[in-house]
Amino acid sequence: QVQLVESGGDRVQPGGSLTLSCDASGFRKDYYAIGWYRQAPGKEREGVSCMRTSDGATYYDDSVKERFTISRDRAKNIVYLRMNSLKPEDTATYYCVAPMAMCSPYVGLWKYDSSGRGTQVTVSS
């Protein structure tokens, strides 16, 4: 059974940094891709970043490019999301998602099977 457990969410000031972690377990084989989504109050869940395991390719939503970095510790089955230069509009619950059937430059085409329960990120002064 796939389990995705996020951690690392916190309250930070604008311009601050956070690193989210996702402990991913229960996969029968290596997954095609894994990623992060977020959902702000009153808004739909949106894709943030994904990583293809076959070639290590990473993709980001335009709103987080150059600020967020996805990475993976394959031995520990942990996926990270490093978030720099945080803005108030980054405030949301962040979800780890896997396996992903689609991970490409086109965020609107991303698809995933499961997500964790999320971790809250609040950016406020």
mmCIF file with all atom_site columns, C-alpha atoms in Angstrom:
data_model
loop_
_atom_site.group_PDB
_atom_site.id
_atom_site.type_symbol
_atom_site.label_atom_id
_atom_site.label_alt_id
_atom_site.label_comp_id
_atom_site.label_asym_id
_atom_site.label_entity_id
_atom_site.label_seq_id
_atom_site.pdbx_PDB_ins_code
_atom_site.Cartn_x
_atom_site.Cartn_y
_atom_site.Cartn_z
_atom_site.occupancy
_atom_site.B_iso_or_equiv
_atom_site.pdbx_formal_charge
_atom_site.auth_seq_id
_atom_site.auth_comp_id
_atom_site.auth_asym_id
_atom_site.auth_atom_id
_atom_site.pdbx_PDB_model_num
ATOM 1   C CA . GLN A 1 1   ? 0.000   0.000  0.000   1.00 0.00 ? 1   GLN A CA 1
ATOM 2   C CA . VAL A 1 2   ? 1.406   3.348  -1.056  1.00 0.00 ? 2   VAL A CA 1
ATOM 3   C CA . GLN A 1 3   ? 2.069   5.716  1.814   1.00 0.00 ? 3   GLN A CA 1
ATOM 4   C CA . LEU A 1 4   ? 3.117   9.322  1.447   1.00 0.00 ? 4   LEU A CA 1
ATOM 5   C CA . VAL A 1 5   ? 3.876   11.293 4.584   1.00 0.00 ? 5   VAL A CA 1
ATOM 6   C CA . GLU A 1 6   ? 4.747   14.967 4.314   1.00 0.00 ? 6   GLU A CA 1
ATOM 7   C CA . SER A 1 7   ? 6.553   17.015 6.923   1.00 0.00 ? 7   SER A CA 1
ATOM 8   C CA . GLY A 1 8   ? 8.400   20.280 7.284   1.00 0.00 ? 8   GLY A CA 1
ATOM 9   C CA . GLY A 1 9   ? 5.580   22.766 6.944   1.00 0.00 ? 9   GLY A CA 1
ATOM 10  C CA . ASP A 1 10  ? 5.819   25.852 9.129   1.00 0.00 ? 10  ASP A CA 1
ATOM 11  C CA . ARG A 1 11  ? 5.073   29.540 9.371   1.00 0.00 ? 11  ARG A CA 1
ATOM 12  C CA . VAL A 1 12  ? 7.762   31.755 7.869   1.00 0.00 ? 12  VAL A CA 1
ATOM 13  C CA . GLN A 1 13  ? 8.201   35.382 6.958   1.00 0.00 ? 13  GLN A CA 1
ATOM 14  C CA . PRO A 1 14  ? 8.217   36.543 3.342   1.00 0.00 ? 14  PRO A CA 1
ATOM 15  C CA . GLY A 1 15  ? 11.607  35.927 1.811   1.00 0.00 ? 15  GLY A CA 1
ATOM 16  C CA . GLY A 1 16  ? 12.245  32.967 4.067   1.00 0.00 ? 16  GLY A CA 1
ATOM 17  C CA . SER A 1 17  ? 12.980  29.357 3.199   1.00 0.00 ? 17  SER A CA 1
ATOM 18  C CA . LEU A 1 18  ? 11.598  25.939 4.050   1.00 0.00 ? 18  LEU A CA 1
ATOM 19  C CA . THR A 1 19  ? 12.327  22.380 3.054   1.00 0.00 ? 19  THR A CA 1
ATOM 20  C CA . LEU A 1 20  ? 9.440   19.948 2.864   1.00 0.00 ? 20  LEU A CA 1
ATOM 21  C CA . SER A 1 21  ? 10.001  16.204 3.030   1.00 0.00 ? 21  SER A CA 1
ATOM 22  C CA . CYS A 1 22  ? 7.922   13.329 1.736   1.00 0.00 ? 22  CYS A CA 1
ATOM 23  C CA . ASP A 1 23  ? 8.508   9.840  3.068   1.00 0.00 ? 23  ASP A CA 1
ATOM 24  C CA . ALA A 1 24  ? 7.329   7.613  0.213   1.00 0.00 ? 24  ALA A CA 1
ATOM 25  C CA . SER A 1 25  ? 6.842   3.893  0.827   1.00 0.00 ? 25  SER A CA 1
ATOM 26  C CA . GLY A 1 26  ? 4.836   0.895  -0.284  1.00 0.00 ? 26  GLY A CA 1
ATOM 27  C CA . PHE A 1 27  ? 5.685   0.993  -3.972  1.00 0.00 ? 27  PHE A CA 1
ATOM 28  C CA . ARG A 1 28  ? 6.044   -2.413 -5.600  1.00 0.00 ? 28  ARG A CA 1
ATOM 29  C CA . LYS A 1 29  ? 8.496   -1.004 -8.093  1.00 0.00 ? 29  LYS A CA 1
ATOM 30  C CA . ASP A 1 30  ? 10.084  2.304  -8.803  1.00 0.00 ? 30  ASP A CA 1
ATOM 31  C CA . TYR A 1 31  ? 7.470   4.845  -9.790  1.00 0.00 ? 31  TYR A CA 1
ATOM 32  C CA . TYR A 1 32  ? 7.508   6.823  -13.018 1.00 0.00 ? 32  TYR A CA 1
ATOM 33  C CA . ALA A 1 33  ? 7.406   10.168 -11.271 1.00 0.00 ? 33  ALA A CA 1
ATOM 34  C CA . ILE A 1 34  ? 6.696   11.860 -7.966  1.00 0.00 ? 34  ILE A CA 1
ATOM 35  C CA . GLY A 1 35  ? 5.751   15.417 -7.217  1.00 0.00 ? 35  GLY A CA 1
ATOM 36  C CA . TRP A 1 36  ? 4.242   18.139 -5.110  1.00 0.00 ? 36  TRP A CA 1
ATOM 37  C CA . TYR A 1 37  ? 0.909   19.882 -5.326  1.00 0.00 ? 37  TYR A CA 1
ATOM 38  C CA . ARG A 1 38  ? -0.541  22.626 -3.150  1.00 0.00 ? 38  ARG A CA 1
ATOM 39  C CA . GLN A 1 39  ? -3.951  23.938 -2.268  1.00 0.00 ? 39  GLN A CA 1
ATOM 40  C CA . ALA A 1 40  ? -4.719  27.339 -0.827  1.00 0.00 ? 40  ALA A CA 1
ATOM 41  C CA . PRO A 1 41  ? -8.004  28.047 0.980   1.00 0.00 ? 41  PRO A CA 1
ATOM 42  C CA . GLY A 1 42  ? -10.823 28.501 -1.509  1.00 0.00 ? 42  GLY A CA 1
ATOM 43  C CA . LYS A 1 43  ? -8.676  27.461 -4.456  1.00 0.00 ? 43  LYS A CA 1
ATOM 44  C CA . GLU A 1 44  ? -8.199  24.299 -6.454  1.00 0.00 ? 44  GLU A CA 1
ATOM 45  C CA . ARG A 1 45  ? -5.236  22.032 -5.915  1.00 0.00 ? 45  ARG A CA 1
ATOM 46  C CA . GLU A 1 46  ? -2.438  22.950 -8.289  1.00 0.00 ? 46  GLU A CA 1
ATOM 47  C CA . GLY A 1 47  ? 0.776   21.312 -9.427  1.00 0.00 ? 47  GLY A CA 1
ATOM 48  C CA . VAL A 1 48  ? 4.011   22.733 -8.044  1.00 0.00 ? 48  VAL A CA 1
ATOM 49  C CA . SER A 1 49  ? 6.811   20.430 -9.120  1.00 0.00 ? 49  SER A CA 1
ATOM 50  C CA . CYS A 1 50  ? 7.505   16.903 -10.290 1.00 0.00 ? 50  CYS A CA 1
ATOM 51  C CA . MET A 1 51  ? 10.451  14.628 -10.907 1.00 0.00 ? 51  MET A CA 1
ATOM 52  C CA . ARG A 1 52  ? 10.717  11.795 -13.415 1.00 0.00 ? 52  ARG A CA 1
ATOM 53  C CA . THR A 1 53  ? 12.666  8.936  -11.887 1.00 0.00 ? 53  THR A CA 1
ATOM 54  C CA . SER A 1 54  ? 13.836  7.448  -15.195 1.00 0.00 ? 54  SER A CA 1
ATOM 55  C CA . ASP A 1 55  ? 15.992  10.399 -16.181 1.00 0.00 ? 55  ASP A CA 1
ATOM 56  C CA . GLY A 1 56  ? 15.818  12.756 -13.216 1.00 0.00 ? 56  GLY A CA 1
ATOM 57  C CA . ALA A 1 57  ? 14.025  15.429 -15.213 1.00 0.00 ? 57  ALA A CA 1
ATOM 58  C CA . THR A 1 58  ? 12.305  18.031 -13.064 1.00 0.00 ? 58  THR A CA 1
ATOM 59  C CA . TYR A 1 59  ? 9.532   20.450 -13.893 1.00 0.00 ? 59  TYR A CA 1
ATOM 60  C CA . TYR A 1 60  ? 8.002   23.389 -12.106 1.00 0.00 ? 60  TYR A CA 1
ATOM 61  C CA . ASP A 1 61  ? 4.976   25.580 -12.285 1.00 0.00 ? 61  ASP A CA 1
ATOM 62  C CA . ASP A 1 62  ? 5.888   29.045 -13.541 1.00 0.00 ? 62  ASP A CA 1
ATOM 63  C CA . SER A 1 63  ? 4.929   30.567 -10.192 1.00 0.00 ? 63  SER A CA 1
ATOM 64  C CA . VAL A 1 64  ? 7.739   28.731 -8.383  1.00 0.00 ? 64  VAL A CA 1
ATOM 65  C CA . LYS A 1 65  ? 10.470  28.462 -11.015 1.00 0.00 ? 65  LYS A CA 1
ATOM 66  C CA . GLU A 1 66  ? 13.883  29.632 -9.833  1.00 0.00 ? 66  GLU A CA 1
ATOM 67  C CA . ARG A 1 67  ? 12.638  29.529 -6.213  1.00 0.00 ? 67  ARG A CA 1
ATOM 68  C CA . PHE A 1 68  ? 11.695  25.898 -5.541  1.00 0.00 ? 68  PHE A CA 1
ATOM 69  C CA . THR A 1 69  ? 13.800  22.783 -6.065  1.00 0.00 ? 69  THR A CA 1
ATOM 70  C CA . ILE A 1 70  ? 12.632  19.180 -5.986  1.00 0.00 ? 70  ILE A CA 1
ATOM 71  C CA . SER A 1 71  ? 15.100  16.450 -5.126  1.00 0.00 ? 71  SER A CA 1
ATOM 72  C CA . ARG A 1 72  ? 15.126  12.822 -4.119  1.00 0.00 ? 72  ARG A CA 1
ATOM 73  C CA . ASP A 1 73  ? 17.112  10.569 -1.821  1.00 0.00 ? 73  ASP A CA 1
ATOM 74  C CA . ARG A 1 74  ? 16.471  7.259  -3.517  1.00 0.00 ? 74  ARG A CA 1
ATOM 75  C CA . ALA A 1 75  ? 18.100  5.159  -0.800  1.00 0.00 ? 75  ALA A CA 1
ATOM 76  C CA . LYS A 1 76  ? 15.865  6.664  1.887   1.00 0.00 ? 76  LYS A CA 1
ATOM 77  C CA . ASN A 1 77  ? 12.750  6.938  -0.324  1.00 0.00 ? 77  ASN A CA 1
ATOM 78  C CA . ILE A 1 78  ? 12.430  10.605 0.596   1.00 0.00 ? 78  ILE A CA 1
ATOM 79  C CA . VAL A 1 79  ? 11.549  13.416 -1.767  1.00 0.00 ? 79  VAL A CA 1
ATOM 80  C CA . TYR A 1 80  ? 12.262  17.006 -0.829  1.00 0.00 ? 80  TYR A CA 1
ATOM 81  C CA . LEU A 1 81  ? 10.943  20.360 -1.887  1.00 0.00 ? 81  LEU A CA 1
ATOM 82  C CA . ARG A 1 82  ? 13.292  23.203 -1.088  1.00 0.00 ? 82  ARG A CA 1
ATOM 83  C CA . MET A 1 83  ? 11.444  26.501 -1.135  1.00 0.00 ? 83  MET A CA 1
ATOM 84  C CA . ASN A 1 84  ? 13.346  29.791 -1.197  1.00 0.00 ? 84  ASN A CA 1
ATOM 85  C CA . SER A 1 85  ? 12.226  33.411 -1.421  1.00 0.00 ? 85  SER A CA 1
ATOM 86  C CA . LEU A 1 86  ? 8.815   32.474 -0.117  1.00 0.00 ? 86  LEU A CA 1
ATOM 87  C CA . LYS A 1 87  ? 5.910   34.799 -0.834  1.00 0.00 ? 87  LYS A CA 1
ATOM 88  C CA . PRO A 1 88  ? 2.536   35.188 0.900   1.00 0.00 ? 88  PRO A CA 1
ATOM 89  C CA . GLU A 1 89  ? 0.917   33.635 -2.165  1.00 0.00 ? 89  GLU A CA 1
ATOM 90  C CA . ASP A 1 90  ? 2.851   30.436 -1.489  1.00 0.00 ? 90  ASP A CA 1
ATOM 91  C CA . THR A 1 91  ? 0.686   29.920 1.584   1.00 0.00 ? 91  THR A CA 1
ATOM 92  C CA . ALA A 1 92  ? -1.084  26.586 1.142   1.00 0.00 ? 92  ALA A CA 1
ATOM 93  C CA . THR A 1 93  ? -1.256  22.983 2.195   1.00 0.00 ? 93  THR A CA 1
ATOM 94  C CA . TYR A 1 94  ? 1.414   21.094 0.283   1.00 0.00 ? 94  TYR A CA 1
ATOM 95  C CA . TYR A 1 95  ? 0.825   17.517 -0.801  1.00 0.00 ? 95  TYR A CA 1
ATOM 96  C CA . CYS A 1 96  ? 3.229   14.864 -1.968  1.00 0.00 ? 96  CYS A CA 1
ATOM 97  C CA . VAL A 1 97  ? 1.765   12.886 -4.881  1.00 0.00 ? 97  VAL A CA 1
ATOM 98  C CA . ALA A 1 98  ? 2.772   9.542  -6.426  1.00 0.00 ? 98  ALA A CA 1
ATOM 99  C CA . PRO A 1 99  ? 2.886   7.654  -8.563  1.00 0.00 ? 99  PRO A CA 1
ATOM 100 C CA . MET A 1 100 ? 2.475   10.187 -11.307 1.00 0.00 ? 100 MET A CA 1
ATOM 101 C CA . ALA A 1 101 ? 1.451   8.983  -14.743 1.00 0.00 ? 101 ALA A CA 1
ATOM 102 C CA . MET A 1 102 ? 2.492   12.232 -16.343 1.00 0.00 ? 102 MET A CA 1
ATOM 103 C CA . CYS A 1 103 ? 5.307   14.611 -15.454 1.00 0.00 ? 103 CYS A CA 1
ATOM 104 C CA . SER A 1 104 ? 6.213   17.087 -18.178 1.00 0.00 ? 104 SER A CA 1
ATOM 105 C CA . PRO A 1 105 ? 6.683   20.814 -18.773 1.00 0.00 ? 105 PRO A CA 1
ATOM 106 C CA . TYR A 1 106 ? 2.884   21.111 -19.058 1.00 0.00 ? 106 TYR A CA 1
ATOM 107 C CA . VAL A 1 107 ? 1.553   21.298 -15.510 1.00 0.00 ? 107 VAL A CA 1
ATOM 108 C CA . GLY A 1 108 ? -2.032  21.001 -16.686 1.00 0.00 ? 108 GLY A CA 1
ATOM 109 C CA . LEU A 1 109 ? -1.324  17.501 -17.984 1.00 0.00 ? 109 LEU A CA 1
ATOM 110 C CA . TRP A 1 110 ? 0.110   16.099 -14.766 1.00 0.00 ? 110 TRP A CA 1
ATOM 111 C CA . LYS A 1 111 ? -1.718  13.139 -13.272 1.00 0.00 ? 111 LYS A CA 1
ATOM 112 C CA . TYR A 1 112 ? -1.238  11.223 -10.044 1.00 0.00 ? 112 TYR A CA 1
ATOM 113 C CA . ASP A 1 113 ? -2.768  8.309  -8.180  1.00 0.00 ? 113 ASP A CA 1
ATOM 114 C CA . SER A 1 114 ? -2.250  9.065  -4.512  1.00 0.00 ? 114 SER A CA 1
ATOM 115 C CA . SER A 1 115 ? -1.402  11.939 -2.226  1.00 0.00 ? 115 SER A CA 1
ATOM 116 C CA . GLY A 1 116 ? -0.449  12.322 1.393   1.00 0.00 ? 116 GLY A CA 1
ATOM 117 C CA . ARG A 1 117 ? -2.394  14.274 4.002   1.00 0.00 ? 117 ARG A CA 1
ATOM 118 C CA . GLY A 1 118 ? -0.411  17.424 3.431   1.00 0.00 ? 118 GLY A CA 1
ATOM 119 C CA . THR A 1 119 ? 1.705   19.829 5.425   1.00 0.00 ? 119 THR A CA 1
ATOM 120 C CA . GLN A 1 120 ? 0.787   23.464 6.020   1.00 0.00 ? 120 GLN A CA 1
ATOM 121 C CA . VAL A 1 121 ? 3.014   26.291 4.827   1.00 0.00 ? 121 VAL A CA 1
ATOM 122 C CA . THR A 1 122 ? 2.125   29.796 5.925   1.00 0.00 ? 122 THR A CA 1
ATOM 123 C CA . VAL A 1 123 ? 4.067   32.792 4.659   1.00 0.00 ? 123 VAL A CA 1
ATOM 124 C CA . SER A 1 124 ? 3.230   35.881 6.643   1.00 0.00 ? 124 SER A CA 1
ATOM 125 C CA . SER A 1 125 ? 4.885   38.759 8.423   1.00 0.00 ? 125 SER A CA 1
#
